Amino acid sequence: MRDRDRIYETLVLTTSQPEFYLTFGFRVVEEHIFKVKCYPTISTYRFRILDFTDTKDYTLLHRLLETRIPVSNIVGVVNEKPLFCVNEGSRPLYYAEDLDLIACMEIEGTRLHLFDLVTTQICPLKKILSKIPQLIEEVVIYLSPELLDVKDVQAFTHTFDETVLMVRGKFAAEGEKFMLPRSARC
């Protein structure tokens, strides 16, 4: 047995060239996106975009990254601050003060793409939607949605940005419908 096999029970990576890793014992694991139709909700609180030239926002991001809980009981990540900052640092990050939640998301017309949540307590999707001032008719969720308290979710096989998830070793989520959040992909 190789030294790394004794140290790490599971190795995970994402790649656009899976053929390179097959000979090292990696296998492709299927991922899914989740879609849900939604209805408008209104709140007096709104998301604001974090400003990393402001020390308070920079400190806020680091605090939440250090204390975050996984977004899913199926596949979720913690302690990935450097990877998160590389993957999400050049994108807008949205903060809801009353939820103490950072959302990695994009809005395309009436469709919300939800990539990750950085928070100490996952709240229902309905509360997240209430922070968006425009009409959202559909949410595409790029993480396992079981903690978001949503009903009538449809799962679809999905390849994220032309990359696949590869695993070597035991992987408890194999066979489940899930997606590794965008912020944790490497």
Short mmCIF file of the C-alpha atoms (twelve columns), coordinates in Angstrom:
data_MODEL
# 
_entry.id   MODEL 
# 
loop_
_atom_site.group_PDB 
_atom_site.id 
_atom_site.type_symbol 
_atom_site.label_atom_id 
_atom_site.label_alt_id 
_atom_site.label_comp_id 
_atom_site.label_asym_id 
_atom_site.label_seq_id 
_atom_site.Cartn_x 
_atom_site.Cartn_y 
_atom_site.Cartn_z 
_atom_site.pdbx_PDB_model_num 
ATOM 1   C CA . MET A 1   0.000   0.000  0.000   1 
ATOM 2   C CA . ARG A 2   1.303   3.445  -0.896  1 
ATOM 3   C CA . ASP A 3   1.886   6.010  1.868   1 
ATOM 4   C CA . ARG A 4   -0.878  8.323  0.643   1 
ATOM 5   C CA . ASP A 5   -3.320  5.396  0.662   1 
ATOM 6   C CA . ARG A 6   -2.631  4.958  4.381   1 
ATOM 7   C CA . ILE A 7   -3.048  8.681  5.058   1 
ATOM 8   C CA . TYR A 8   -6.121  9.432  2.902   1 
ATOM 9   C CA . GLU A 9   -9.050  7.061  2.618   1 
ATOM 10  C CA . THR A 10  -10.578 9.143  -0.184  1 
ATOM 11  C CA . LEU A 11  -9.096  11.453 -2.816  1 
ATOM 12  C CA . VAL A 12  -11.328 13.779 -4.846  1 
ATOM 13  C CA . LEU A 13  -10.606 15.984 -7.855  1 
ATOM 14  C CA . THR A 14  -12.398 17.638 -10.741 1 
ATOM 15  C CA . THR A 15  -11.011 17.575 -14.263 1 
ATOM 16  C CA . SER A 16  -11.872 18.039 -17.914 1 
ATOM 17  C CA . GLN A 17  -9.539  15.149 -18.784 1 
ATOM 18  C CA . PRO A 18  -10.632 12.132 -16.724 1 
ATOM 19  C CA . GLU A 19  -8.661  9.692  -18.871 1 
ATOM 20  C CA . PHE A 20  -5.426  10.906 -17.238 1 
ATOM 21  C CA . TYR A 21  -6.551  9.783  -13.781 1 
ATOM 22  C CA . LEU A 22  -8.155  6.415  -14.520 1 
ATOM 23  C CA . THR A 23  -4.816  4.576  -14.366 1 
ATOM 24  C CA . PHE A 24  -4.269  5.989  -10.847 1 
ATOM 25  C CA . GLY A 25  -7.425  4.312  -9.566  1 
ATOM 26  C CA . PHE A 26  -9.765  7.284  -9.923  1 
ATOM 27  C CA . ARG A 27  -13.294 6.811  -11.230 1 
ATOM 28  C CA . VAL A 28  -15.870 9.307  -12.502 1 
ATOM 29  C CA . VAL A 29  -18.770 9.959  -10.146 1 
ATOM 30  C CA . GLU A 30  -21.952 11.368 -11.663 1 
ATOM 31  C CA . GLU A 31  -23.170 14.745 -10.412 1 
ATOM 32  C CA . HIS A 32  -26.567 16.420 -10.583 1 
ATOM 33  C CA . ILE A 33  -28.056 19.893 -10.600 1 
ATOM 34  C CA . PHE A 34  -31.415 20.523 -9.010  1 
ATOM 35  C CA . LYS A 35  -34.214 22.688 -10.338 1 
ATOM 36  C CA . VAL A 36  -37.156 24.073 -8.473  1 
ATOM 37  C CA . LYS A 37  -39.959 26.402 -9.559  1 
ATOM 38  C CA . CYS A 38  -40.648 29.199 -7.113  1 
ATOM 39  C CA . TYR A 39  -43.063 31.944 -6.272  1 
ATOM 40  C CA . PRO A 40  -42.267 35.556 -5.471  1 
ATOM 41  C CA . THR A 41  -41.577 36.577 -1.884  1 
ATOM 42  C CA . ILE A 42  -40.790 40.006 -0.520  1 
ATOM 43  C CA . SER A 43  -38.619 41.147 2.382   1 
ATOM 44  C CA . THR A 44  -37.407 44.491 3.614   1 
ATOM 45  C CA . TYR A 45  -33.867 43.113 3.861   1 
ATOM 46  C CA . ARG A 46  -31.842 42.658 0.684   1 
ATOM 47  C CA . PHE A 47  -28.582 41.047 -0.309  1 
ATOM 48  C CA . ARG A 48  -25.683 43.410 -0.728  1 
ATOM 49  C CA . ILE A 49  -22.510 42.723 -2.671  1 
ATOM 50  C CA . LEU A 50  -19.443 42.316 -0.481  1 
ATOM 51  C CA . ASP A 51  -16.701 44.891 -1.030  1 
ATOM 52  C CA . PHE A 52  -13.253 43.428 -0.329  1 
ATOM 53  C CA . THR A 53  -11.650 46.856 -0.250  1 
ATOM 54  C CA . ASP A 54  -13.657 47.291 2.978   1 
ATOM 55  C CA . THR A 55  -11.915 45.638 5.931   1 
ATOM 56  C CA . LYS A 56  -15.278 44.824 7.541   1 
ATOM 57  C CA . ASP A 57  -16.408 42.768 4.534   1 
ATOM 58  C CA . TYR A 58  -13.038 41.040 4.269   1 
ATOM 59  C CA . THR A 59  -13.215 40.135 7.973   1 
ATOM 60  C CA . LEU A 60  -16.826 38.997 7.587   1 
ATOM 61  C CA . LEU A 61  -15.929 36.618 4.748   1 
ATOM 62  C CA . HIS A 62  -13.070 35.085 6.718   1 
ATOM 63  C CA . ARG A 63  -15.213 34.693 9.834   1 
ATOM 64  C CA . LEU A 64  -17.929 32.867 7.935   1 
ATOM 65  C CA . LEU A 65  -15.470 30.686 6.028   1 
ATOM 66  C CA . GLU A 66  -13.865 29.649 9.326   1 
ATOM 67  C CA . THR A 67  -17.184 28.847 11.033  1 
ATOM 68  C CA . ARG A 68  -19.300 27.646 8.108   1 
ATOM 69  C CA . ILE A 69  -21.235 24.427 8.183   1 
ATOM 70  C CA . PRO A 70  -21.554 22.111 5.174   1 
ATOM 71  C CA . VAL A 71  -24.358 23.031 2.766   1 
ATOM 72  C CA . SER A 72  -25.385 19.386 2.592   1 
ATOM 73  C CA . ASN A 73  -25.301 16.187 4.596   1 
ATOM 74  C CA . ILE A 74  -24.604 14.326 1.337   1 
ATOM 75  C CA . VAL A 75  -21.623 16.351 0.038   1 
ATOM 76  C CA . GLY A 76  -20.554 19.592 1.637   1 
ATOM 77  C CA . VAL A 77  -17.214 21.137 2.426   1 
ATOM 78  C CA . VAL A 78  -15.610 23.030 5.303   1 
ATOM 79  C CA . ASN A 79  -12.098 24.322 5.935   1 
ATOM 80  C CA . GLU A 80  -11.563 25.153 2.263   1 
ATOM 81  C CA . LYS A 81  -10.882 28.880 2.658   1 
ATOM 82  C CA . PRO A 82  -7.945  29.094 0.174   1 
ATOM 83  C CA . LEU A 83  -9.814  27.103 -2.481  1 
ATOM 84  C CA . PHE A 84  -12.987 29.127 -1.923  1 
ATOM 85  C CA . CYS A 85  -11.073 32.393 -2.336  1 
ATOM 86  C CA . VAL A 86  -9.462  31.192 -5.588  1 
ATOM 87  C CA . ASN A 87  -12.741 29.892 -7.047  1 
ATOM 88  C CA . GLU A 88  -15.076 32.664 -5.877  1 
ATOM 89  C CA . GLY A 89  -12.762 35.637 -5.225  1 
ATOM 90  C CA . SER A 90  -13.264 37.255 -8.631  1 
ATOM 91  C CA . ARG A 91  -17.057 36.838 -8.585  1 
ATOM 92  C CA . PRO A 92  -19.634 38.932 -6.746  1 
ATOM 93  C CA . LEU A 93  -20.528 37.501 -3.326  1 
ATOM 94  C CA . TYR A 94  -23.862 38.466 -1.811  1 
ATOM 95  C CA . TYR A 95  -24.435 38.963 1.900   1 
ATOM 96  C CA . ALA A 96  -27.735 38.895 3.802   1 
ATOM 97  C CA . GLU A 97  -27.063 40.483 7.179   1 
ATOM 98  C CA . ASP A 98  -30.200 39.220 8.923   1 
ATOM 99  C CA . LEU A 99  -29.328 35.627 7.903   1 
ATOM 100 C CA . ASP A 100 -25.554 36.095 8.366   1 
ATOM 101 C CA . LEU A 101 -25.208 34.293 5.043   1 
ATOM 102 C CA . ILE A 102 -23.023 34.748 1.969   1 
ATOM 103 C CA . ALA A 103 -24.499 33.431 -1.263  1 
ATOM 104 C CA . CYS A 104 -22.475 32.503 -4.332  1 
ATOM 105 C CA . MET A 105 -25.104 33.054 -6.997  1 
ATOM 106 C CA . GLU A 106 -25.880 34.525 -10.378 1 
ATOM 107 C CA . ILE A 107 -29.174 35.795 -11.743 1 
ATOM 108 C CA . GLU A 108 -30.061 35.229 -15.383 1 
ATOM 109 C CA . GLY A 109 -33.409 36.812 -16.220 1 
ATOM 110 C CA . THR A 110 -35.901 35.154 -13.856 1 
ATOM 111 C CA . ARG A 111 -33.581 32.224 -13.090 1 
ATOM 112 C CA . LEU A 112 -31.326 32.097 -10.050 1 
ATOM 113 C CA . HIS A 113 -28.187 29.940 -10.181 1 
ATOM 114 C CA . LEU A 114 -27.214 29.049 -6.595  1 
ATOM 115 C CA . PHE A 115 -23.645 27.718 -6.300  1 
ATOM 116 C CA . ASP A 116 -22.814 27.804 -2.582  1 
ATOM 117 C CA . LEU A 117 -23.834 29.225 0.780   1 
ATOM 118 C CA . VAL A 118 -21.376 30.282 3.451   1 
ATOM 119 C CA . THR A 119 -23.141 30.446 6.798   1 
ATOM 120 C CA . THR A 120 -23.288 28.957 10.255  1 
ATOM 121 C CA . GLN A 121 -26.906 27.893 9.766   1 
ATOM 122 C CA . ILE A 122 -28.561 26.803 6.514   1 
ATOM 123 C CA . CYS A 123 -31.941 28.458 6.070   1 
ATOM 124 C CA . PRO A 124 -34.824 27.547 3.767   1 
ATOM 125 C CA . LEU A 125 -34.497 28.562 0.125   1 
ATOM 126 C CA . LYS A 126 -37.630 30.662 0.551   1 
ATOM 127 C CA . LYS A 127 -35.769 32.985 2.964   1 
ATOM 128 C CA . ILE A 128 -32.864 33.316 0.527   1 
ATOM 129 C CA . LEU A 129 -35.234 34.158 -2.317  1 
ATOM 130 C CA . SER A 130 -36.918 36.825 -0.200  1 
ATOM 131 C CA . LYS A 131 -33.620 38.772 -0.251  1 
ATOM 132 C CA . ILE A 132 -33.702 39.124 -4.046  1 
ATOM 133 C CA . PRO A 133 -35.712 42.174 -5.170  1 
ATOM 134 C CA . GLN A 134 -36.506 40.886 -8.657  1 
ATOM 135 C CA . LEU A 135 -38.850 38.114 -9.770  1 
ATOM 136 C CA . ILE A 136 -37.280 34.647 -9.659  1 
ATOM 137 C CA . GLU A 137 -39.330 31.883 -11.284 1 
ATOM 138 C CA . GLU A 138 -36.796 29.047 -11.228 1 
ATOM 139 C CA . VAL A 139 -33.775 28.193 -9.118  1 
ATOM 140 C CA . VAL A 140 -30.972 25.985 -10.419 1 
ATOM 141 C CA . ILE A 141 -29.115 24.609 -7.412  1 
ATOM 142 C CA . TYR A 142 -25.506 23.447 -7.843  1 
ATOM 143 C CA . LEU A 143 -25.297 21.673 -4.478  1 
ATOM 144 C CA . SER A 144 -27.351 19.033 -2.716  1 
ATOM 145 C CA . PRO A 145 -30.576 20.818 -1.684  1 
ATOM 146 C CA . GLU A 146 -31.829 18.619 1.178   1 
ATOM 147 C CA . LEU A 147 -31.102 21.260 3.848   1 
ATOM 148 C CA . LEU A 148 -32.841 24.068 1.916   1 
ATOM 149 C CA . ASP A 149 -36.360 22.849 2.782   1 
ATOM 150 C CA . VAL A 150 -37.560 22.725 -0.833  1 
ATOM 151 C CA . LYS A 151 -40.261 20.557 -2.343  1 
ATOM 152 C CA . ASP A 152 -40.810 19.333 -5.880  1 
ATOM 153 C CA . VAL A 153 -37.105 19.428 -6.730  1 
ATOM 154 C CA . GLN A 154 -36.066 17.815 -9.998  1 
ATOM 155 C CA . ALA A 155 -32.564 16.380 -10.356 1 
ATOM 156 C CA . PHE A 156 -30.704 16.336 -13.668 1 
ATOM 157 C CA . THR A 157 -27.359 14.769 -14.526 1 
ATOM 158 C CA . HIS A 158 -24.921 17.612 -15.061 1 
ATOM 159 C CA . THR A 159 -21.296 18.182 -16.064 1 
ATOM 160 C CA . PHE A 160 -20.085 21.369 -14.386 1 
ATOM 161 C CA . ASP A 161 -18.055 23.672 -16.676 1 
ATOM 162 C CA . GLU A 162 -16.961 20.664 -18.754 1 
ATOM 163 C CA . THR A 163 -15.347 19.028 -15.709 1 
ATOM 164 C CA . VAL A 164 -16.222 15.765 -14.015 1 
ATOM 165 C CA . LEU A 165 -15.829 14.722 -10.416 1 
ATOM 166 C CA . MET A 166 -13.360 11.902 -9.898  1 
ATOM 167 C CA . VAL A 167 -12.873 9.879  -6.727  1 
ATOM 168 C CA . ARG A 168 -10.368 7.304  -5.538  1 
ATOM 169 C CA . GLY A 169 -11.221 5.206  -2.519  1 
ATOM 170 C CA . LYS A 170 -14.396 5.044  -0.478  1 
ATOM 171 C CA . PHE A 171 -16.961 7.724  -1.239  1 
ATOM 172 C CA . ALA A 172 -20.108 7.670  0.891   1 
ATOM 173 C CA . ALA A 173 -22.124 9.822  -1.519  1 
ATOM 174 C CA . GLU A 174 -21.618 7.497  -4.486  1 
ATOM 175 C CA . GLY A 175 -25.006 6.593  -5.913  1 
ATOM 176 C CA . GLU A 176 -26.651 9.681  -4.357  1 
ATOM 177 C CA . LYS A 177 -27.808 12.666 -6.355  1 
ATOM 178 C CA . PHE A 178 -25.485 15.539 -5.437  1 
ATOM 179 C CA . MET A 179 -23.054 18.127 -6.744  1 
ATOM 180 C CA . LEU A 180 -19.771 19.304 -5.281  1 
ATOM 181 C CA . PRO A 181 -20.195 23.070 -4.791  1 
ATOM 182 C CA . ARG A 182 -18.401 25.297 -7.313  1 
ATOM 183 C CA . SER A 183 -16.325 26.877 -4.554  1 
ATOM 184 C CA . ALA A 184 -14.733 23.497 -3.688  1 
ATOM 185 C CA . ARG A 185 -13.866 22.302 -7.178  1 
ATOM 186 C CA . CYS A 186 -10.194 21.767 -7.942  1 
# 
